[in-house]
């Protein structure tokens, strides 16, 4: 009888240790998702999205897909700055984003074209 009680106590202790280890390894993370469009409302693929945790400098990067969507996962909680960059467009920055445990905010962006308005050439060919 004593042997079975001791064995049961040992199994119980092992379960408690395993459970406490699992809880101790839990990481507090969140995700950010969104859609990126141009000024006309068209979706922009290929936009580089950089999330920088302002307290630590940790950065994570994603690239928008064919529908302009992006997803940044496994971000440690805390304050963030998002930067959206694509050649031919002005960089867009969003600050003051604070991620909390298991929050998944949707943060959309609109990028403005950096191209100047086309100029008409006043050059005219001369005849000889």
Short mmCIF file of C-alpha atoms in Angstrom, two decimals:
data_model
loop_
_atom_site.label_atom_id
_atom_site.label_comp_id
_atom_site.label_asym_id
_atom_site.label_seq_id
_atom_site.Cartn_x
_atom_site.Cartn_y
_atom_site.Cartn_z
CA UNK A 1 0.00 0.00 0.00
CA UNK A 2 2.80 2.36 0.90
CA UNK A 3 4.47 1.71 -2.44
CA UNK A 4 1.39 2.64 -4.46
CA UNK A 5 0.82 5.82 -2.42
CA UNK A 6 4.44 6.84 -2.90
CA UNK A 7 4.19 6.09 -6.61
CA UNK A 8 0.97 8.13 -6.89
CA UNK A 9 2.58 11.03 -5.01
CA UNK A 10 5.58 10.87 -7.34
CA UNK A 11 3.38 10.97 -10.45
CA UNK A 12 1.39 13.89 -9.00
CA UNK A 13 4.60 15.81 -8.26
CA UNK A 14 5.86 15.16 -11.78
CA UNK A 15 2.61 16.47 -13.29
CA UNK A 16 2.83 19.63 -11.16
CA UNK A 17 6.43 20.29 -12.22
CA UNK A 18 5.61 19.75 -15.90
CA UNK A 19 2.58 22.06 -15.70
CA UNK A 20 4.51 24.84 -13.97
CA UNK A 21 7.28 24.60 -16.58
CA UNK A 22 4.76 24.93 -19.40
CA UNK A 23 3.21 28.00 -17.81
CA UNK A 24 6.64 29.54 -17.19
CA UNK A 25 7.51 29.28 -20.87
CA UNK A 26 4.41 31.08 -22.12
CA UNK A 27 5.35 34.15 -24.12
CA UNK A 28 3.09 37.18 -24.30
CA UNK A 29 2.67 38.02 -27.97
CA UNK A 30 0.28 39.71 -30.36
CA UNK A 31 -0.19 40.16 -34.11
CA UNK A 32 -0.79 43.07 -36.48
CA UNK A 33 -2.58 42.70 -39.81
CA UNK A 34 -3.89 45.12 -42.39
CA UNK A 35 -4.32 46.14 -46.00
CA UNK A 36 -2.26 48.69 -47.93
CA UNK A 37 -3.74 50.75 -50.74
CA UNK A 38 -2.70 53.65 -52.93
CA UNK A 39 -4.49 57.01 -52.97
CA UNK A 40 -6.99 55.76 -55.57
CA UNK A 41 -7.95 52.79 -53.39
CA UNK A 42 -6.07 50.16 -55.42
CA UNK A 43 -4.40 47.43 -53.38
CA UNK A 44 -0.61 47.58 -53.23
CA UNK A 45 1.38 44.33 -53.34
CA UNK A 46 5.09 44.29 -52.48
CA UNK A 47 5.00 46.92 -49.73
CA UNK A 48 7.63 46.31 -47.03
CA UNK A 49 6.07 46.65 -43.58
CA UNK A 50 8.53 47.07 -40.70
CA UNK A 51 7.33 46.91 -37.10
CA UNK A 52 9.80 48.35 -34.59
CA UNK A 53 9.23 47.89 -30.87
CA UNK A 54 10.15 51.36 -29.68
CA UNK A 55 11.27 50.25 -26.22
CA UNK A 56 13.78 47.62 -27.37
CA UNK A 57 14.48 48.34 -31.05
CA UNK A 58 13.35 44.83 -32.04
CA UNK A 59 12.19 44.80 -35.67
CA UNK A 60 10.01 42.41 -37.66
CA UNK A 61 9.32 42.70 -41.37
CA UNK A 62 6.60 41.47 -43.73
CA UNK A 63 5.77 42.14 -47.38
CA UNK A 64 2.21 42.75 -48.57
CA UNK A 65 0.70 40.07 -50.80
CA UNK A 66 -1.17 40.37 -54.11
CA UNK A 67 -4.25 41.73 -52.32
CA UNK A 68 -2.25 44.34 -50.39
CA UNK A 69 -2.60 42.36 -47.16
CA UNK A 70 0.14 41.83 -44.60
CA UNK A 71 0.49 39.94 -41.32
CA UNK A 72 3.07 40.30 -38.57
CA UNK A 73 2.83 37.55 -35.94
CA UNK A 74 4.53 36.65 -32.68
CA UNK A 75 5.22 40.28 -31.75
CA UNK A 76 6.17 40.76 -28.09
CA UNK A 77 3.78 43.11 -26.31
CA UNK A 78 4.70 46.77 -26.01
CA UNK A 79 4.77 50.01 -28.04
CA UNK A 80 5.42 49.85 -31.79
CA UNK A 81 6.10 52.03 -34.81
CA UNK A 82 5.05 50.77 -38.26
CA UNK A 83 6.75 51.87 -41.47
CA UNK A 84 5.33 51.11 -44.93
CA UNK A 85 7.74 51.47 -47.87
CA UNK A 86 7.47 50.83 -51.60
CA UNK A 87 9.56 52.30 -54.40
CA UNK A 88 7.64 55.06 -56.18
CA UNK A 89 5.60 55.91 -53.06
CA UNK A 90 6.15 58.11 -50.03
CA UNK A 91 6.97 56.17 -46.87
CA UNK A 92 4.08 56.07 -44.41
CA UNK A 93 4.74 55.86 -40.66
CA UNK A 94 2.26 55.06 -37.90
CA UNK A 95 3.35 55.51 -34.30
CA UNK A 96 1.81 55.06 -30.88
CA UNK A 97 0.66 51.49 -31.47
CA UNK A 98 0.61 49.57 -28.18
CA UNK A 99 0.21 45.81 -28.38
CA UNK A 100 -1.24 43.90 -25.46
CA UNK A 101 -1.43 40.14 -24.85
CA UNK A 102 -3.50 38.34 -27.49
CA UNK A 103 -4.55 41.54 -29.25
CA UNK A 104 -4.62 41.50 -33.02
CA UNK A 105 -5.24 45.04 -34.26
CA UNK A 106 -5.96 45.79 -37.90
CA UNK A 107 -3.81 48.68 -39.09
CA UNK A 108 -4.41 49.75 -42.68
CA UNK A 109 -2.26 52.20 -44.62
CA UNK A 110 -2.60 54.40 -47.68
CA UNK A 111 0.53 55.30 -49.64
CA UNK A 112 0.82 58.44 -51.74
CA UNK A 113 2.74 58.37 -55.00
CA UNK A 114 6.12 60.09 -54.79
CA UNK A 115 6.21 60.74 -58.52
CA UNK A 116 5.90 64.36 -59.48
CA UNK A 117 3.28 65.27 -62.00
CA UNK A 118 4.48 64.62 -65.53
CA UNK A 119 5.95 67.61 -67.32
CA UNK A 120 5.22 68.31 -70.93
CA UNK A 121 8.21 68.73 -73.07
CA UNK A 122 8.48 72.03 -74.89
CA UNK A 123 11.21 70.71 -77.12
CA UNK A 124 10.37 70.83 -80.78
CA UNK A 125 12.47 69.32 -83.51
CA UNK A 126 14.03 71.80 -85.90
CA UNK A 127 14.10 71.31 -89.62
CA UNK A 128 17.19 72.01 -91.59
#
